Coordinates of C-alpha atoms in Angstrom, one line a residue:
Chain A
X17 CA -39.4 20.5 21.6
X18 CA -40.3 17.0 21.5
X19 CA -44.0 18.0 21.5
X20 CA -43.5 20.4 18.8
X21 CA -41.8 17.9 16.7
X22 CA -44.6 15.3 17.3
X23 CA -47.3 17.9 16.5
X24 CA -45.5 18.9 13.2
X25 CA -45.2 15.2 12.3
X26 CA -48.8 14.8 13.0
X27 CA -49.8 17.8 11.0
X28 CA -47.5 16.9 8.1
X29 CA -48.8 13.2 7.9
X30 CA -52.6 14.6 7.8
X31 CA -51.9 17.2 5.1
X32 CA -49.9 14.8 3.0
X33 CA -52.8 12.3 3.0
X34 CA -55.2 15.1 1.9
X35 CA -52.9 16.0 -0.9
X36 CA -52.4 12.5 -2.1
X37 CA -56.3 12.1 -1.8
X38 CA -56.7 15.1 -3.9
X39 CA -54.2 13.9 -6.6
X40 CA -55.8 10.5 -6.7
X41 CA -59.4 12.1 -7.1
X42 CA -58.1 14.4 -10.0
X43 CA -55.7 12.4 -11.9
X44 CA -57.0 8.9 -11.8
X45 CA -60.0 8.0 -14.0
X46 CA -63.2 6.2 -12.6
X47 CA -63.1 3.6 -11.0
X48 CA -59.5 4.0 -9.9
X49 CA -60.2 7.3 -8.2
X50 CA -62.5 5.6 -5.6
X51 CA -59.3 4.3 -3.9
X52 CA -59.4 5.5 -0.3
X53 CA -55.9 6.4 0.4
X54 CA -56.8 7.7 3.9
X55 CA -57.5 4.1 4.9
X56 CA -54.5 2.7 3.1
X57 CA -52.4 4.9 5.2
X58 CA -54.3 4.6 8.6
X59 CA -54.1 0.8 8.2
X60 CA -50.4 0.7 7.6
X61 CA -49.9 3.3 10.3
X62 CA -51.9 1.2 12.9
X63 CA -49.8 -1.8 12.1
X64 CA -46.4 -0.2 12.2
X65 CA -46.8 2.4 14.8
X66 CA -49.4 0.6 16.9
X67 CA -50.2 3.9 18.8
X68 CA -53.5 5.4 19.4
X69 CA -52.3 8.8 17.8
X70 CA -53.4 7.4 14.4
X71 CA -57.0 8.2 15.5
X72 CA -56.1 11.8 15.8
X73 CA -54.3 11.7 12.6
X74 CA -57.4 10.4 10.9
X75 CA -59.6 13.0 12.8
X76 CA -57.5 15.9 11.3
X77 CA -57.4 14.5 7.8
X78 CA -61.0 14.0 7.7
X79 CA -61.6 17.4 9.1
X80 CA -59.5 19.0 6.1
X81 CA -61.6 16.9 3.7
X82 CA -64.8 18.0 5.3
X83 CA -63.9 21.6 4.2
X84 CA -64.1 20.4 0.5
X85 CA -67.0 18.1 0.5
X86 CA -70.5 18.8 -0.6
X87 CA -72.0 16.7 2.2
X88 CA -73.3 18.0 5.4
X89 CA -70.6 19.0 7.8
X90 CA -69.8 16.2 10.2
X91 CA -70.8 13.0 8.1
X92 CA -67.2 12.3 6.9
X93 CA -65.4 13.4 10.2
X94 CA -67.8 11.0 12.3
X95 CA -67.4 8.2 9.9
X96 CA -63.6 8.5 9.4
X97 CA -62.8 9.1 13.1
X98 CA -65.2 6.3 14.1
X99 CA -64.0 3.8 11.6
X100 CA -60.4 4.6 12.7
X101 CA -61.0 4.1 16.4
X102 CA -62.9 0.7 15.6
X103 CA -60.0 -0.4 13.5
X104 CA -57.3 0.5 16.2
X105 CA -59.4 -1.7 18.7
X106 CA -59.7 -4.6 16.2
X107 CA -56.0 -4.5 15.6
X108 CA -55.2 -4.2 19.3
X109 CA -57.4 -6.9 20.5
X110 CA -58.4 -9.2 17.7
X111 CA -56.2 -9.3 14.5
X112 CA -53.1 -8.7 16.5
X113 CA -50.4 -10.4 14.4
X114 CA -48.5 -8.6 11.6
X115 CA -48.9 -10.1 8.3
X116 CA -50.2 -9.3 4.8
X117 CA -53.5 -11.0 5.3
X118 CA -54.0 -9.1 8.6
X119 CA -53.3 -5.8 6.6
X120 CA -55.8 -7.0 3.9
X121 CA -58.4 -7.9 6.6
X122 CA -58.0 -4.6 8.4
X123 CA -58.2 -2.5 5.2
X124 CA -61.5 -4.4 4.2
X125 CA -62.9 -3.9 7.7
X126 CA -61.9 -0.2 7.6
X127 CA -63.9 0.4 4.6
X128 CA -66.9 -1.5 5.6
X129 CA -67.0 0.2 8.9
X130 CA -66.4 3.5 7.5
X131 CA -69.2 3.1 4.9
X132 CA -71.6 1.7 7.3
X133 CA -71.3 4.8 9.6
X134 CA -71.3 7.2 6.6
X135 CA -74.4 5.7 5.1
X136 CA -76.3 5.7 8.4
X137 CA -75.5 9.3 8.8
X138 CA -76.5 10.0 5.0
X139 CA -79.7 8.4 5.7
X140 CA -80.4 10.2 8.7
X141 CA -79.4 13.5 7.2
X142 CA -81.6 12.8 4.3
X143 CA -84.5 12.0 6.7
X144 CA -84.1 15.4 8.6
X145 CA -83.8 17.4 5.4
X146 CA -86.4 15.4 3.8
X147 CA -84.2 14.9 0.7
X148 CA -83.5 11.9 -1.3
X149 CA -79.8 10.8 -1.4
X150 CA -78.0 8.3 -3.8
X151 CA -79.8 5.2 -5.0
X152 CA -78.7 2.0 -3.3
X153 CA -77.4 0.7 -6.6
X154 CA -74.9 3.5 -7.2
X155 CA -73.7 3.5 -3.6
X156 CA -72.9 -0.3 -3.7
X157 CA -71.1 0.0 -6.9
X158 CA -69.0 2.6 -5.6
X159 CA -68.3 1.2 -2.2
X160 CA -67.5 -2.0 -4.0
X161 CA -64.8 -0.3 -6.0
X162 CA -63.5 1.5 -3.0
X163 CA -63.1 -1.6 -1.1
X164 CA -61.4 -3.5 -4.0
X165 CA -58.8 -0.8 -4.8
X166 CA -58.2 0.0 -1.1
X167 CA -57.5 -3.5 -0.2
X168 CA -55.3 -4.1 -3.1
X169 CA -53.1 -1.1 -2.5
X170 CA -53.0 -1.9 1.1
X171 CA -51.6 -5.6 0.5
X172 CA -49.1 -4.3 -2.2
X173 CA -47.7 -1.5 -0.1
X174 CA -47.5 -3.7 3.0
X175 CA -45.7 -6.4 1.1
X176 CA -43.2 -3.8 -0.3
X177 CA -42.5 -2.3 3.2
X178 CA -42.0 -5.7 4.7
X179 CA -39.6 -6.9 2.0
X180 CA -37.2 -3.8 2.5
X181 CA -36.1 -4.8 6.2
X182 CA -35.8 -8.5 5.2
X183 CA -33.4 -7.6 2.2
X184 CA -31.1 -5.8 4.7
X185 CA -31.6 -8.4 7.5
X186 CA -30.2 -11.2 5.0
X187 CA -26.9 -9.4 4.9
X188 CA -24.3 -10.3 7.6
X189 CA -23.4 -7.5 10.0
X190 CA -19.6 -7.0 10.7
X191 CA -17.7 -5.4 13.5
X192 CA -14.4 -4.0 12.9
X193 CA -11.9 -4.7 15.7
X194 CA -8.8 -2.6 15.7
Chain B
X18 CA -62.4 -1.7 29.3
X19 CA -62.9 1.5 31.2
X20 CA -60.0 3.1 29.5
X21 CA -61.6 2.2 26.1
X22 CA -64.9 3.7 27.1
X23 CA -63.3 6.8 28.5
X24 CA -61.3 7.2 25.1
X25 CA -64.3 6.6 22.9
X26 CA -66.5 9.1 24.9
X27 CA -63.5 11.7 24.7
X28 CA -63.3 11.2 21.0
X29 CA -67.1 11.3 20.5
X30 CA -67.5 14.6 22.5
X31 CA -64.5 16.3 20.6
X32 CA -66.2 15.5 17.2
X33 CA -69.4 16.6 18.4
X34 CA -67.9 19.7 19.8
X35 CA -66.1 20.5 16.5
X36 CA -69.3 20.0 14.4
X37 CA -71.2 22.4 17.0
X38 CA -68.6 25.0 16.6
X39 CA -68.9 24.7 12.9
X40 CA -72.6 25.3 12.9
X41 CA -72.3 28.1 15.3
X42 CA -69.8 29.7 13.1
X43 CA -66.8 29.8 15.5
X44 CA -64.8 27.6 13.6
X45 CA -64.9 29.9 10.5
X46 CA -61.3 31.4 11.1
X47 CA -59.8 27.9 11.5
X48 CA -61.5 26.6 8.4
X49 CA -60.5 29.6 6.3
X50 CA -56.9 29.2 7.6
X51 CA -56.7 25.6 6.3
X52 CA -58.5 26.3 3.1
X53 CA -56.0 28.9 2.4
X54 CA -53.2 26.4 3.0
X55 CA -54.8 23.6 0.9
X56 CA -56.6 25.4 -1.8
X57 CA -53.4 26.5 -3.9
X58 CA -52.2 22.9 -4.0
X59 CA -55.7 21.7 -5.0
X60 CA -55.9 24.5 -7.6
X61 CA -52.6 23.5 -9.2
X62 CA -53.3 19.8 -9.2
X63 CA -56.8 20.4 -10.8
X64 CA -55.4 22.8 -13.6
X65 CA -52.7 20.1 -14.2
X66 CA -55.3 17.3 -14.4
X67 CA -57.7 19.3 -16.7
X68 CA -54.8 20.2 -19.1
X69 CA -55.3 21.1 -22.7
X70 CA -58.0 19.2 -24.7
X71 CA -56.4 17.7 -27.7
X72 CA -57.9 15.9 -30.7
X73 CA -56.3 12.8 -31.8
X74 CA -56.8 11.0 -35.1
X75 CA -55.7 7.6 -36.0
X76 CA -55.7 7.9 -39.8
X77 CA -56.1 10.3 -42.7
X78 CA -59.7 8.9 -43.1
X79 CA -60.5 9.9 -39.6
X80 CA -59.4 13.4 -40.1
X81 CA -61.6 13.5 -43.4
X82 CA -64.6 12.2 -41.7
X83 CA -64.3 14.5 -38.8
X84 CA -64.0 17.5 -41.2
X85 CA -67.1 16.4 -43.1
X86 CA -69.1 16.0 -40.0
X87 CA -67.9 19.3 -38.9
X88 CA -68.9 20.9 -42.1
X89 CA -72.4 19.6 -41.8
X90 CA -72.7 20.8 -38.2
X91 CA -71.7 24.2 -39.5
X92 CA -74.3 24.4 -42.1
X93 CA -76.9 23.4 -39.4
X94 CA -75.9 25.8 -37.0
X95 CA -75.8 28.6 -39.6
X96 CA -79.5 27.8 -40.4
X97 CA -80.3 27.7 -36.6
X98 CA -78.7 31.1 -36.1
X99 CA -80.7 32.6 -38.9
X100 CA -83.9 31.1 -37.3
X101 CA -83.0 32.5 -33.8
X102 CA -82.2 36.0 -35.1
X103 CA -85.8 35.9 -36.6
X104 CA -87.3 34.8 -33.2
X105 CA -85.3 37.4 -31.5
X106 CA -86.7 40.2 -33.6
X107 CA -90.1 38.8 -33.2
X108 CA -89.8 38.6 -29.4
X109 CA -88.4 42.1 -29.3
X110 CA -91.5 43.5 -31.3
X111 CA -93.9 41.6 -29.1
X112 CA -92.3 42.8 -25.9
X113 CA -92.4 46.3 -27.2
X114 CA -96.1 45.8 -27.8
X115 CA -97.1 44.8 -24.4
X116 CA -94.5 47.3 -22.8
X117 CA -92.3 44.8 -21.0
X118 CA -89.0 45.9 -20.0
X119 CA -86.6 44.4 -22.6
X120 CA -83.5 44.5 -20.6
X121 CA -82.8 42.0 -18.0
X122 CA -79.4 42.4 -16.4
X123 CA -78.1 39.5 -14.2
X124 CA -75.4 40.5 -11.8
X125 CA -72.8 37.9 -11.8
X126 CA -69.2 37.1 -10.4
X127 CA -66.6 35.4 -12.4
X128 CA -64.7 32.4 -10.7
X129 CA -62.0 29.9 -11.2
X130 CA -62.6 26.3 -10.6
X131 CA -60.0 25.2 -7.9
X132 CA -60.9 21.6 -7.2
X133 CA -63.6 19.1 -7.7
X134 CA -65.3 16.4 -5.8
X135 CA -63.4 14.1 -3.7
X136 CA -66.1 11.9 -2.5
X137 CA -67.0 9.2 -5.1
X138 CA -70.8 9.6 -4.7
X139 CA -71.0 13.3 -5.6
X140 CA -70.4 15.5 -8.5
X141 CA -69.2 18.9 -7.3
X142 CA -66.5 21.5 -8.0
X143 CA -64.9 24.1 -5.8
X144 CA -64.6 27.7 -7.0
X145 CA -62.6 30.8 -5.5
X146 CA -65.5 32.9 -4.8
X147 CA -67.5 32.9 -1.6
X148 CA -69.9 35.0 0.7
X149 CA -67.5 38.0 0.5
X150 CA -68.0 38.1 -3.3
X151 CA -71.8 38.1 -3.0
X152 CA -72.2 34.3 -3.8
X153 CA -75.2 32.7 -2.0
X154 CA -76.5 29.3 -1.6
X155 CA -78.8 28.2 -4.8
X156 CA -77.2 30.8 -7.0
X157 CA -77.0 29.3 -10.6
X158 CA -73.3 28.8 -12.1
X159 CA -72.9 29.2 -15.8
X160 CA -70.2 28.9 -18.3
X161 CA -69.8 30.7 -21.7
X162 CA -72.9 32.3 -22.9
X163 CA -75.3 31.2 -20.4
X164 CA -74.9 27.4 -20.2
X165 CA -76.0 26.3 -16.8
X166 CA -73.5 23.7 -15.1
X167 CA -74.9 23.8 -11.6
X168 CA -75.9 25.7 -8.5
X169 CA -74.2 26.8 -5.3
X170 CA -74.4 24.1 -2.7
X171 CA -72.2 25.6 -0.1
X172 CA -70.6 29.0 0.6
X173 CA -67.8 29.8 2.7
X174 CA -66.0 33.1 3.2
X175 CA -63.6 32.8 0.0
X176 CA -64.8 29.6 -1.6
X177 CA -68.0 27.8 -2.6
X178 CA -68.9 24.4 -3.7
X179 CA -71.1 24.0 -6.6
X180 CA -73.4 20.9 -7.3
X181 CA -73.2 20.1 -11.0
X182 CA -76.2 19.1 -12.9
X183 CA -75.1 15.5 -13.1
X184 CA -74.9 15.2 -9.2
X185 CA -77.2 12.7 -7.6
X186 CA -79.0 15.3 -5.8
X187 CA -79.2 17.8 -8.4
X188 CA -82.8 19.1 -9.4
X189 CA -83.4 21.9 -11.8
X190 CA -86.7 23.0 -13.4
X191 CA -86.4 23.1 -17.1
X192 CA -88.3 23.5 -20.2
X193 CA -88.0 22.2 -23.8
X194 CA -87.8 24.4 -26.8
X195 CA -90.3 22.2 -28.6
X196 CA -93.8 23.0 -30.0
X197 CA -95.5 22.1 -26.7
X198 CA -93.0 24.1 -24.5
X199 CA -92.8 21.1 -22.3
X200 CA -91.7 21.6 -18.7
X201 CA -90.0 18.9 -16.3
X202 CA -87.5 18.4 -13.9
X203 CA -83.7 17.8 -14.8
X204 CA -82.1 15.3 -12.4
X205 CA -78.6 14.0 -12.2
X206 CA -77.1 10.9 -11.0
X207 CA -76.9 8.8 -14.2
X208 CA -73.1 9.0 -14.8
X209 CA -72.3 11.5 -17.3
X210 CA -75.8 11.9 -18.6
X211 CA -78.7 13.8 -17.2
X212 CA -82.4 13.1 -17.3
X213 CA -85.4 15.2 -17.6
X214 CA -88.3 13.6 -15.9
X215 CA -92.0 14.4 -15.5
X216 CA -92.6 15.4 -19.1
X217 CA -96.2 14.8 -20.0
X218 CA -96.8 11.7 -22.1
X219 CA -98.8 13.3 -24.7
X220 CA -96.0 16.0 -25.7
X221 CA -93.8 15.5 -28.7
X222 CA -90.1 15.5 -27.7
X223 CA -87.7 14.9 -30.4
X224 CA -83.9 14.2 -30.3
X225 CA -81.9 17.3 -30.6
X226 CA -84.4 19.5 -29.0
X227 CA -82.8 22.2 -26.7
X228 CA -83.3 22.3 -23.0
X229 CA -83.3 25.4 -21.1
X230 CA -84.0 26.6 -17.4
X231 CA -87.7 27.3 -17.2
X232 CA -87.6 30.2 -14.8
X233 CA -90.0 28.5 -12.3
X234 CA -87.2 28.2 -9.8
X235 CA -86.4 31.0 -7.5
X236 CA -83.2 32.6 -8.2
X237 CA -82.6 30.6 -11.5
X238 CA -83.5 32.8 -14.6
X239 CA -85.2 31.3 -17.6
X240 CA -83.4 30.8 -20.7
X241 CA -80.0 29.3 -19.3
X242 CA -79.1 26.5 -21.8
X243 CA -78.8 23.1 -20.1
X244 CA -78.3 20.7 -23.2
X245 CA -80.1 18.8 -26.0
X246 CA -82.1 15.7 -26.0
X247 CA -80.1 12.5 -26.8
X248 CA -83.0 10.0 -26.3
X249 CA -86.6 9.8 -25.1
X250 CA -88.0 7.0 -23.0
X251 CA -91.7 6.4 -23.2
X252 CA -93.6 3.8 -21.6
X253 CA -97.1 3.0 -22.3
X254 CA -99.7 3.7 -19.6
X255 CA -97.3 6.0 -17.8
X256 CA -98.4 9.6 -17.3
X257 CA -94.9 10.8 -17.9
X258 CA -92.0 10.3 -20.3
X259 CA -88.4 10.9 -19.9
X260 CA -85.6 12.6 -21.9
X261 CA -81.9 11.6 -21.7
X262 CA -80.0 14.7 -22.4
X263 CA -76.2 15.5 -22.7
X264 CA -75.0 18.6 -21.1
X265 CA -73.9 21.4 -23.5
X266 CA -70.5 21.5 -22.0
X267 CA -68.1 18.9 -20.7
X268 CA -68.5 19.0 -16.9
X269 CA -65.1 17.3 -16.4
X270 CA -63.1 20.2 -18.0
X271 CA -64.4 23.3 -16.2
X272 CA -61.9 26.1 -15.5
X273 CA -63.6 29.4 -15.5
X274 CA -67.3 29.9 -14.6
X275 CA -69.6 32.7 -13.6
X276 CA -72.1 32.8 -10.7
X277 CA -75.3 34.6 -11.2
X278 CA -75.9 36.4 -8.0
X279 CA -78.9 38.6 -8.7
X280 CA -81.6 38.5 -11.3
X281 CA -83.0 42.1 -12.0
X282 CA -85.6 43.0 -14.6

């Protein structure tokens, strides 16, 4: 039963991230729709859960996105899963404290690593197929916006989630004896 | 350290295994299942995001100037229709004279747009027709009365991804309806506008000239409207000139499209 609940939790989280990503892509205008909501969630999940299962959630979410992407199958999956794995290691062994600037640093690194792996796959794929892909200028502009909005949203959400427990923690706790 | 290496190797092999299964075709039932799960939500979201196009005017003068512009356009279009009717008649007579078949029927299938690109570097849409409906990779996709909007990029069982003409990797063989009948290549990747490259320098291209598909590409018939010339870029001592064109329809508001699955003459 516990395994089933965990699996459902895992599935629900992955699907929710996909639907949220669709909503952002469809409803927000450029450049706001470049926000990578996956890595906002992944960064926050890594910081709050501190468990490796986040890598599998990222794997599932990026697999769903692959089904709707025009790129060669595997590019997004490799980049998303690989970036999440690196991010998890970085959090476990380097940026180990929980603070808003750690969240911002992790979000930045997640996008940088994700886009490095994605670009390398894209160049390799273009070389194999003998096709020209996007120009470097277009890529850098797009990646720049994605980094900016992802980092901003991660910072704001982290600050919001951190402020909720503090508000409750400030209230004194009473125990009724009687 | 060993645990880290084991984990990364396990993840790497799993990802590689999933990719291999996809290309073999064994992952199709799983992919179809998830698409059936996700597509209805995507379709609802996309329909809501497209909405209804509304015209807004800030003042009475705006309405008057919009009406005046429309009246002028109407006059120009009426003249154009008359010219086209004459050309159509002339074309019919010429074809009869050389005993060409005059009927060309395109087999097509209608589709609804259920989503659009989710990667910032691409310009694609997702339609609810796939290989089970006869759609194949490379089929042209049109709207209205033969306005080309893109080509099929990827086909699955019940859905397909269409690469729009303003996508970075879109390439369409085109021709201009000018005196020289210039041919060139339509390329996307310039934001909302599209460029026609490799137009010979010595051929005259004017703003307003209509651009159609040239028929020099396999599977894409001649005569599908692409757009009209907005600007011409010429550089001295270059062998080719470029035309910037605006697509005939707004590529952000596509709802119903048709896929041409077979050209028969």
